[in-house]
Amino acid sequence: MLRPADDSGKSLAHRVSAAGYYAGSSILVQFMNKALFTTFQFQFPITVALAQMLVMVPVCYIVAKPRLEWATAKAVFPLAVVNILNVVFGLVGTAELNVPMFIALRRFTLVCTIVLERSLMHKQHDRATLGAVALMIGGAVVAAATDLTFSLYGYMAVIANNFLTALYLIMVKNSPATSGLTTTGLLGYNAALSLPLLSAALAISNEPRRIRLYPGFRWHGFQVSMTLSCVLGLSVSHSTFVCTRVNDPIMTSTAGNLKNVIMTMIGAFAFGDFRFSVGNSVGLAMSMVGAIWYAAKSAIKAHRRLMKESMLPTRDPEKGPLIGRDRSSALRRNDVPSTTSGSTQSPTDNSNQLELPVSKPAGSL
C-alpha cells in the first residue's frame, strides 16, 4: 500500500508558492504547445515530447549531479513510463481539441485522483468536495455533449491523460523511489529513462516521414515557439514535482483547476478553433464555477489543517518526542504541554513539528 509522504515544515506560503509555480508554468507551456500544433500546424506530438526530454536531461544533470545507479534507475522506471505516456497523450489532446474543451475534459483528473486515493491510500473526501467535483464534471459532460468540434481521437487522448496524470501525482508523492533524490535529480532520471521509450515510439510512428515535408522550420515564430515549448516543458515538469512534494496530489489538481479558469477565457479567443454554442458555453461555465468552488474549499481546508498542526504538542516531558497520531491524542487528552520544559514555542514555529499523515484509515470520516 502507498503511504503518504511527510510534509512537515512546509508553511502555507511555501505551499501556495509551489502551487503558483506549477500553475504559471502550466499556462505558458500549454499555450506554447497549442501555438505549435494550431498556429504553425506542427502535428508531431512524439517529436515535441522527445525534444522536451532532450533539453531536460543535460540541464537536470548539470544542476543536480545525481549519482547514476542502476538500482535507482530501476526503481524510478515505472514513474518514467507513466510520465512519458502522460506527456504524449496530453500533447495529442492539445493538438486535437480547442483549449476550452481540452480544459473542461481535463477536470476528470480530479475524479481519477479521488478514486485512486480512495483505493490506494484509503483516503476519504467530504460531501462538499464531492459536490464541487460533481458540478465540474457535470458541466464538462454538458459541454462535451454540445461540442461542435468533437474529435473522438482527442477525447480518448484526454481521458487517458486524466488517468495518467492522477496516477503520476500520487506516485510522485508516495513512491519510495523518490525519497532518496532531489527534485531536479528525480526529474533528470525521469527524463533520461523516457528517451529510449520515446525514440522507440518515434521509430514505429509515421512522424519521421511526415516531418521531412514540414515547411516551417525556418520560420522565426516557429523556432521561438519550439524553443519555449522545450524550455517550459522542463519548467512544468519541475514545478509538478515541487508542487506534489510540497502539497497533496489533490491540492496540485486544485492549482491546475484555477489556472484552467484563466486558460479557458483566453483560449476561447486566442487560436480561432473554438466554435460558440449556448449549450457548450453553459457547460463550460458550470465546470468553471465548480472548479472555483473546489479550489476555494481546498485552500480553506489546507489553511485550517496548518492552524491545527501548529497547536499540536511536539514533546512529552516523560516519553520524549511525539510523532504523528500521538500528538493528536495528547492534545485531546490535554495532558501534555505544547512547550518543552523551560522554553516556549510560538504557534507559528513548527520547525520541530511532524505533520499528521495525509490519508485516513478506511471507514473514517
CSV table of C-alpha atoms in Angstrom, one decimal:
chain,number,residue,atom,x,y,z
A,1,MET,CA,0.0,0.0,0.0
A,2,LEU,CA,1.2,3.5,-0.7
A,3,ARG,CA,2.0,5.6,2.3
A,4,PRO,CA,1.5,9.3,2.4
A,5,ALA,CA,4.7,11.3,2.5
A,6,ASP,CA,5.7,13.5,5.4
A,7,ASP,CA,5.2,17.2,4.5
A,8,SER,CA,6.4,18.6,7.8
A,9,GLY,CA,7.9,22.1,7.9
A,10,LYS,CA,6.0,23.3,4.9
A,11,SER,CA,4.5,26.7,5.6
A,12,LEU,CA,1.3,28.0,3.9
A,13,ALA,CA,3.4,30.5,1.9
A,14,HIS,CA,5.6,27.6,0.7
A,15,ARG,CA,2.7,25.6,-0.4
A,16,VAL,CA,1.0,28.5,-2.2
A,17,SER,CA,4.2,29.4,-3.9
A,18,ALA,CA,4.7,25.9,-5.1
A,19,ALA,CA,1.1,25.8,-6.4
A,20,GLY,CA,1.6,29.2,-8.2
A,21,TYR,CA,4.8,28.0,-9.8
A,22,TYR,CA,3.0,24.9,-11.1
A,23,ALA,CA,0.0,26.9,-12.4
A,24,GLY,CA,2.1,29.6,-14.1
A,25,SER,CA,4.4,27.1,-15.8
A,26,SER,CA,1.4,25.0,-17.0
A,27,ILE,CA,-0.3,28.0,-18.5
A,28,LEU,CA,2.7,29.1,-20.5
A,29,VAL,CA,3.6,25.6,-21.8
A,30,GLN,CA,0.0,24.9,-22.7
A,31,PHE,CA,-0.2,28.0,-24.9
A,32,MET,CA,3.2,27.3,-26.5
A,33,ASN,CA,2.2,23.8,-27.4
A,34,LYS,CA,-1.1,24.9,-28.7
A,35,ALA,CA,0.6,27.5,-30.9
A,36,LEU,CA,2.9,24.8,-32.3
A,37,PHE,CA,0.0,22.5,-33.1
A,38,THR,CA,-2.6,25.0,-34.3
A,39,THR,CA,-0.9,28.2,-35.4
A,40,PHE,CA,2.2,26.5,-37.0
A,41,GLN,CA,0.5,23.2,-37.8
A,42,PHE,CA,3.4,21.2,-36.4
A,43,GLN,CA,1.3,18.0,-35.8
A,44,PHE,CA,4.1,15.9,-34.3
A,45,PRO,CA,3.5,15.3,-30.6
A,46,ILE,CA,6.1,12.5,-30.1
A,47,THR,CA,8.7,14.7,-31.6
A,48,VAL,CA,7.8,17.6,-29.3
A,49,ALA,CA,7.9,15.3,-26.3
A,50,LEU,CA,11.3,13.9,-27.3
A,51,ALA,CA,12.7,17.4,-27.8
A,52,GLN,CA,11.5,18.4,-24.3
A,53,MET,CA,13.1,15.4,-22.7
A,54,LEU,CA,16.4,16.0,-24.6
A,55,VAL,CA,16.5,19.5,-23.0
A,56,MET,CA,15.7,18.2,-19.6
A,57,VAL,CA,18.4,15.5,-19.3
A,58,PRO,CA,21.6,17.7,-19.5
A,59,VAL,CA,20.1,20.6,-17.6
A,60,CYS,CA,18.9,18.4,-14.7
A,61,TYR,CA,22.3,16.5,-14.6
A,62,ILE,CA,24.3,19.8,-14.5
A,63,VAL,CA,22.1,21.3,-11.8
A,64,ALA,CA,21.6,18.2,-9.5
A,65,LYS,CA,24.6,15.9,-10.4
A,66,PRO,CA,22.7,12.8,-9.2
A,67,ARG,CA,24.6,9.6,-8.6
A,68,LEU,CA,23.9,7.3,-11.6
A,69,GLU,CA,22.9,3.9,-10.1
A,70,TRP,CA,21.2,1.1,-11.8
A,71,ALA,CA,19.1,0.3,-8.6
A,72,THR,CA,17.8,3.9,-8.6
A,73,ALA,CA,17.0,3.8,-12.3
A,74,LYS,CA,15.1,0.6,-11.9
A,75,ALA,CA,13.1,2.0,-9.0
A,76,VAL,CA,12.2,5.2,-10.9
A,77,PHE,CA,11.4,3.4,-14.2
A,78,PRO,CA,7.7,2.9,-13.5
A,79,LEU,CA,7.3,6.6,-12.8
A,80,ALA,CA,9.1,7.5,-16.1
A,81,VAL,CA,6.8,5.2,-18.0
A,82,VAL,CA,3.7,6.9,-16.5
A,83,ASN,CA,5.2,10.3,-17.1
A,84,ILE,CA,6.0,10.0,-20.7
A,85,LEU,CA,2.7,8.4,-21.6
A,86,ASN,CA,1.0,11.3,-19.7
A,87,VAL,CA,3.1,13.9,-21.7
A,88,VAL,CA,2.4,12.3,-25.1
A,89,PHE,CA,-1.4,11.9,-24.5
A,90,GLY,CA,-1.6,15.4,-23.2
A,91,LEU,CA,0.1,16.7,-26.4
A,92,VAL,CA,-2.2,14.7,-28.6
A,93,GLY,CA,-5.2,16.1,-26.8
A,94,THR,CA,-3.8,19.6,-27.1
A,95,ALA,CA,-3.4,19.2,-30.8
A,96,GLU,CA,-6.9,17.7,-31.4
A,97,LEU,CA,-9.1,19.9,-29.2
A,98,ASN,CA,-9.7,23.6,-28.7
A,99,VAL,CA,-8.4,25.0,-25.4
A,100,PRO,CA,-11.8,25.4,-23.5
A,101,MET,CA,-12.9,21.8,-24.3
A,102,PHE,CA,-9.4,20.4,-23.5
A,103,ILE,CA,-9.5,22.1,-20.1
A,104,ALA,CA,-13.1,21.0,-19.4
A,105,LEU,CA,-12.3,17.4,-20.1
A,106,ARG,CA,-9.1,17.6,-18.1
A,107,ARG,CA,-11.2,18.2,-15.0
A,108,PHE,CA,-11.9,14.5,-15.0
A,109,THR,CA,-8.4,14.2,-13.5
A,110,LEU,CA,-9.9,15.1,-10.1
A,111,VAL,CA,-12.3,12.2,-10.3
A,112,CYS,CA,-9.4,9.9,-11.2
A,113,THR,CA,-7.3,11.3,-8.3
A,114,ILE,CA,-10.2,10.8,-5.8
A,115,VAL,CA,-10.8,7.2,-7.0
A,116,LEU,CA,-7.1,6.3,-6.8
A,117,GLU,CA,-6.6,7.9,-3.4
A,118,ARG,CA,-9.6,6.0,-2.1
A,119,SER,CA,-8.4,2.7,-3.5
A,120,LEU,CA,-4.6,3.0,-2.9
A,121,MET,CA,-4.5,5.2,0.2
A,122,HIS,CA,-8.0,4.7,1.7
A,123,LYS,CA,-8.4,8.5,1.8
A,124,GLN,CA,-11.9,9.9,2.4
A,125,HIS,CA,-13.4,13.0,0.9
A,126,ASP,CA,-16.3,15.1,2.4
A,127,ARG,CA,-19.6,15.8,0.7
A,128,ALA,CA,-18.7,19.4,-0.2
A,129,THR,CA,-15.6,18.2,-2.1
A,130,LEU,CA,-17.6,15.6,-3.9
A,131,GLY,CA,-20.3,18.2,-4.7
A,132,ALA,CA,-17.8,20.6,-6.2
A,133,VAL,CA,-16.3,17.8,-8.3
A,134,ALA,CA,-19.8,16.7,-9.4
A,135,LEU,CA,-20.5,20.3,-10.6
A,136,MET,CA,-17.2,20.4,-12.5
A,137,ILE,CA,-17.8,17.0,-14.2
A,138,GLY,CA,-21.5,17.7,-14.9
A,139,GLY,CA,-20.5,20.9,-16.7
A,140,ALA,CA,-17.8,19.1,-18.7
A,141,VAL,CA,-20.3,16.5,-19.8
A,142,VAL,CA,-22.8,19.1,-20.9
A,143,ALA,CA,-20.0,20.9,-22.8
A,144,ALA,CA,-18.9,17.7,-24.4
A,145,ALA,CA,-22.4,16.8,-25.5
A,146,THR,CA,-22.8,20.1,-27.3
A,147,ASP,CA,-19.3,20.4,-28.7
A,148,LEU,CA,-19.4,21.4,-32.3
A,149,THR,CA,-15.7,20.5,-32.9
A,150,PHE,CA,-16.0,16.9,-31.5
A,151,SER,CA,-12.9,14.7,-32.1
A,152,LEU,CA,-13.0,11.1,-30.8
A,153,TYR,CA,-9.3,10.8,-31.1
A,154,GLY,CA,-8.8,13.9,-29.0
A,155,TYR,CA,-11.4,12.9,-26.4
A,156,MET,CA,-9.8,9.4,-26.0
A,157,ALA,CA,-6.3,11.0,-25.6
A,158,VAL,CA,-7.6,13.4,-22.9
A,159,ILE,CA,-9.3,10.6,-21.0
A,160,ALA,CA,-6.0,8.6,-20.9
A,161,ASN,CA,-4.2,11.8,-20.0
A,162,ASN,CA,-6.5,12.3,-17.0
A,163,PHE,CA,-5.9,8.8,-15.5
A,164,LEU,CA,-2.2,9.0,-16.1
A,165,THR,CA,-1.9,12.5,-14.5
A,166,ALA,CA,-3.8,11.3,-11.4
A,167,LEU,CA,-1.6,8.2,-11.1
A,168,TYR,CA,1.5,10.2,-11.7
A,169,LEU,CA,0.7,12.8,-9.0
A,170,ILE,CA,0.1,10.0,-6.4
A,171,MET,CA,3.3,8.1,-7.4
A,172,VAL,CA,5.5,11.2,-7.2
A,173,LYS,CA,4.0,12.0,-3.7
A,174,ASN,CA,4.2,8.5,-2.3
A,175,SER,CA,6.6,6.3,-4.2
A,176,PRO,CA,9.6,5.2,-2.0
A,177,ALA,CA,11.8,5.6,-5.1
A,178,THR,CA,11.5,9.4,-4.9
A,179,SER,CA,12.7,9.7,-1.3
A,180,GLY,CA,16.4,9.5,-1.9
A,181,LEU,CA,16.6,12.0,-4.8
A,182,THR,CA,16.3,15.8,-5.0
A,183,THR,CA,13.5,17.1,-7.1
A,184,THR,CA,15.8,18.0,-10.0
A,185,GLY,CA,17.7,14.7,-9.7
A,186,LEU,CA,14.5,12.7,-9.9
A,187,LEU,CA,13.4,14.8,-12.9
A,188,GLY,CA,16.7,14.0,-14.6
A,189,TYR,CA,16.3,10.3,-14.1
A,190,ASN,CA,12.7,10.5,-15.2
A,191,ALA,CA,13.6,12.3,-18.5
A,192,ALA,CA,16.6,10.1,-19.2
A,193,LEU,CA,14.6,6.9,-18.8
A,194,SER,CA,12.0,8.4,-21.1
A,195,LEU,CA,14.4,8.9,-24.0
A,196,PRO,CA,14.6,5.2,-25.2
A,197,LEU,CA,10.8,4.9,-24.9
A,198,LEU,CA,10.2,8.0,-27.0
A,199,SER,CA,12.8,7.0,-29.5
A,200,ALA,CA,11.1,3.6,-30.0
A,201,ALA,CA,7.7,5.2,-30.3
A,202,LEU,CA,9.0,7.7,-32.8
A,203,ALA,CA,10.7,5.0,-34.9
A,204,ILE,CA,7.5,3.0,-35.3
A,205,SER,CA,5.3,6.0,-36.0
A,206,ASN,CA,4.9,7.9,-39.3
A,207,GLU,CA,6.3,11.1,-37.8
A,208,PRO,CA,9.8,10.8,-39.3
A,209,ARG,CA,8.5,10.5,-42.8
A,210,ARG,CA,6.0,13.4,-42.4
A,211,ILE,CA,8.3,15.7,-40.6
A,212,ARG,CA,10.7,15.9,-43.5
A,213,LEU,CA,7.9,17.6,-45.5
A,214,TYR,CA,7.2,20.2,-42.9
A,215,PRO,CA,7.8,23.7,-44.4
A,216,GLY,CA,8.1,25.8,-41.3
A,217,PHE,CA,11.5,25.0,-39.8
A,218,ARG,CA,12.9,28.4,-41.0
A,219,TRP,CA,10.0,30.5,-39.6
A,220,HIS,CA,11.2,32.6,-36.7
A,221,GLY,CA,7.9,32.3,-34.9
A,222,PHE,CA,8.1,28.5,-35.1
A,223,GLN,CA,11.6,28.5,-33.8
A,224,VAL,CA,10.7,30.7,-30.9
A,225,SER,CA,7.6,28.6,-30.0
A,226,MET,CA,9.6,25.3,-30.3
A,227,THR,CA,12.4,26.6,-28.1
A,228,LEU,CA,10.0,28.0,-25.4
A,229,SER,CA,8.0,24.7,-25.5
A,230,CYS,CA,11.1,22.7,-24.7
A,231,VAL,CA,12.3,25.1,-22.0
A,232,LEU,CA,8.9,25.4,-20.5
A,233,GLY,CA,8.4,21.7,-20.7
A,234,LEU,CA,11.3,21.4,-18.2
A,235,SER,CA,9.7,24.1,-16.1
A,236,VAL,CA,6.3,22.5,-15.9
A,237,SER,CA,7.7,19.0,-15.1
A,238,HIS,CA,9.9,20.5,-12.4
A,239,SER,CA,7.0,22.5,-11.0
A,240,THR,CA,4.8,19.4,-10.9
A,241,PHE,CA,7.4,17.6,-8.8
A,242,VAL,CA,7.8,20.5,-6.5
A,243,CYS,CA,4.1,21.1,-6.1
A,244,THR,CA,3.3,17.4,-5.4
A,245,ARG,CA,6.1,17.1,-2.9
A,246,VAL,CA,5.0,20.2,-1.0
A,247,ASN,CA,1.3,19.7,-1.3
A,248,ASP,CA,-1.2,16.8,-1.5
A,249,PRO,CA,-1.9,15.4,-5.0
A,250,ILE,CA,-5.4,16.8,-4.7
A,251,MET,CA,-4.0,20.3,-3.9
A,252,THR,CA,-1.9,20.1,-7.1
A,253,SER,CA,-5.1,19.3,-9.0
A,254,THR,CA,-6.7,22.3,-7.4
A,255,ALA,CA,-3.9,24.6,-8.6
A,256,GLY,CA,-4.4,23.1,-12.1
A,257,ASN,CA,-8.1,23.9,-12.0
A,258,LEU,CA,-7.5,27.5,-11.0
A,259,LYS,CA,-5.1,28.1,-13.9
A,260,ASN,CA,-7.6,26.3,-16.2
A,261,VAL,CA,-10.2,29.0,-15.5
A,262,ILE,CA,-7.7,31.6,-16.9
A,263,MET,CA,-6.8,29.4,-19.8
A,264,THR,CA,-10.4,28.8,-20.8
A,265,MET,CA,-11.1,32.5,-21.1
A,266,ILE,CA,-8.0,33.3,-23.1
A,267,GLY,CA,-8.0,30.1,-25.1
A,268,ALA,CA,-11.6,30.6,-26.4
A,269,PHE,CA,-10.3,33.6,-28.5
A,270,ALA,CA,-6.6,33.1,-28.9
A,271,PHE,CA,-6.4,30.3,-31.5
A,272,GLY,CA,-9.6,30.5,-33.6
A,273,ASP,CA,-10.6,26.9,-33.2
A,274,PHE,CA,-13.4,27.4,-30.7
A,275,ARG,CA,-17.0,27.4,-32.1
A,276,PHE,CA,-19.6,29.1,-29.8
A,277,SER,CA,-22.9,27.4,-28.9
A,278,VAL,CA,-25.2,28.1,-26.0
A,279,GLY,CA,-25.1,24.6,-24.6
A,280,ASN,CA,-21.4,24.3,-24.8
A,281,SER,CA,-20.8,27.7,-23.1
A,282,VAL,CA,-23.3,26.9,-20.3
A,283,GLY,CA,-21.5,23.6,-19.7
A,284,LEU,CA,-18.1,25.3,-19.6
A,285,ALA,CA,-19.4,27.9,-17.2
A,286,MET,CA,-20.8,25.3,-14.9
A,287,SER,CA,-17.4,23.5,-14.9
A,288,MET,CA,-15.6,26.7,-14.1
A,289,VAL,CA,-17.9,27.5,-11.2
A,290,GLY,CA,-17.3,24.0,-9.8
A,291,ALA,CA,-13.5,24.5,-10.2
A,292,ILE,CA,-13.5,27.8,-8.4
A,293,TRP,CA,-15.7,26.3,-5.6
A,294,TYR,CA,-13.4,23.3,-5.2
A,295,ALA,CA,-10.2,25.4,-5.2
A,296,ALA,CA,-11.6,27.8,-2.6
A,297,LYS,CA,-12.7,25.0,-0.4
A,298,SER,CA,-9.3,23.2,-0.7
A,299,ALA,CA,-7.4,26.4,0.2
A,300,ILE,CA,-9.5,26.9,3.3
A,301,LYS,CA,-9.1,23.3,4.3
A,302,ALA,CA,-5.3,23.5,3.9
A,303,HIS,CA,-5.2,26.6,6.0
A,304,ARG,CA,-7.2,25.1,8.8
A,305,ARG,CA,-5.0,22.0,8.8
A,306,LEU,CA,-1.9,24.1,9.2
A,307,MET,CA,-3.5,26.1,12.0
A,308,LYS,CA,-4.4,22.8,13.7
A,309,GLU,CA,-1.0,21.4,13.3
A,310,SER,CA,0.6,24.5,14.9
A,311,MET,CA,-1.4,23.6,18.1
A,312,LEU,CA,-0.1,20.1,18.4
A,313,PRO,CA,2.4,19.2,21.1
A,314,THR,CA,5.8,18.0,19.9
A,315,ARG,CA,7.2,16.5,23.0
A,316,ASP,CA,6.1,14.7,26.1
A,317,PRO,CA,8.4,15.5,29.1
A,318,GLU,CA,8.4,11.8,30.1
A,319,LYS,CA,8.1,10.0,26.8
A,320,GLY,CA,10.2,12.3,24.6
A,321,PRO,CA,9.2,13.4,21.1
A,322,LEU,CA,5.7,12.8,19.9
A,323,ILE,CA,5.1,11.7,16.3
A,324,GLY,CA,2.0,11.5,14.1
A,325,ARG,CA,-1.2,10.5,15.8
A,326,ASP,CA,0.4,10.5,19.3
A,327,ARG,CA,0.4,14.3,19.0
A,328,SER,CA,-3.3,14.4,18.3
A,329,SER,CA,-4.0,12.0,21.2
A,330,ALA,CA,-2.0,14.2,23.5
A,331,LEU,CA,-3.8,17.3,22.5
A,332,ARG,CA,-7.3,15.7,23.0
A,333,ARG,CA,-6.2,14.4,26.4
A,334,ASN,CA,-4.8,17.8,27.3
A,335,ASP,CA,-2.2,16.1,29.4
A,336,VAL,CA,0.9,17.2,27.5
A,337,PRO,CA,2.0,20.8,27.3
A,338,SER,CA,2.8,22.1,23.8
A,339,THR,CA,6.1,23.5,25.0
A,340,THR,CA,9.3,21.8,26.1
A,341,SER,CA,10.4,22.3,29.7
A,342,GLY,CA,11.8,25.7,30.3
A,343,SER,CA,11.0,27.1,26.8
A,344,THR,CA,8.1,28.5,24.9
A,345,GLN,CA,7.3,27.6,21.3
A,346,SER,CA,5.4,30.1,19.1
A,347,PRO,CA,2.2,28.7,17.5
A,348,THR,CA,3.7,29.6,14.1
A,349,ASP,CA,7.1,27.9,14.8
A,350,ASN,CA,6.7,24.4,13.5
A,351,SER,CA,10.3,23.7,12.7
A,352,ASN,CA,10.3,20.8,15.0
A,353,GLN,CA,6.9,19.5,14.3
A,354,LEU,CA,6.0,16.4,12.3
A,355,GLU,CA,2.8,16.6,10.2
A,356,LEU,CA,0.0,14.1,10.6
A,357,PRO,CA,-0.5,11.5,7.9
A,358,VAL,CA,-2.3,12.8,4.9
A,359,SER,CA,-4.6,9.8,4.5
A,360,LYS,CA,-7.2,8.4,6.8
A,361,PRO,CA,-8.0,4.8,7.6
A,362,ALA,CA,-10.8,3.2,5.6
A,363,GLY,CA,-14.2,3.9,7.0
A,364,SER,CA,-13.1,7.1,8.8
A,365,LEU,CA,-15.0,10.4,8.4
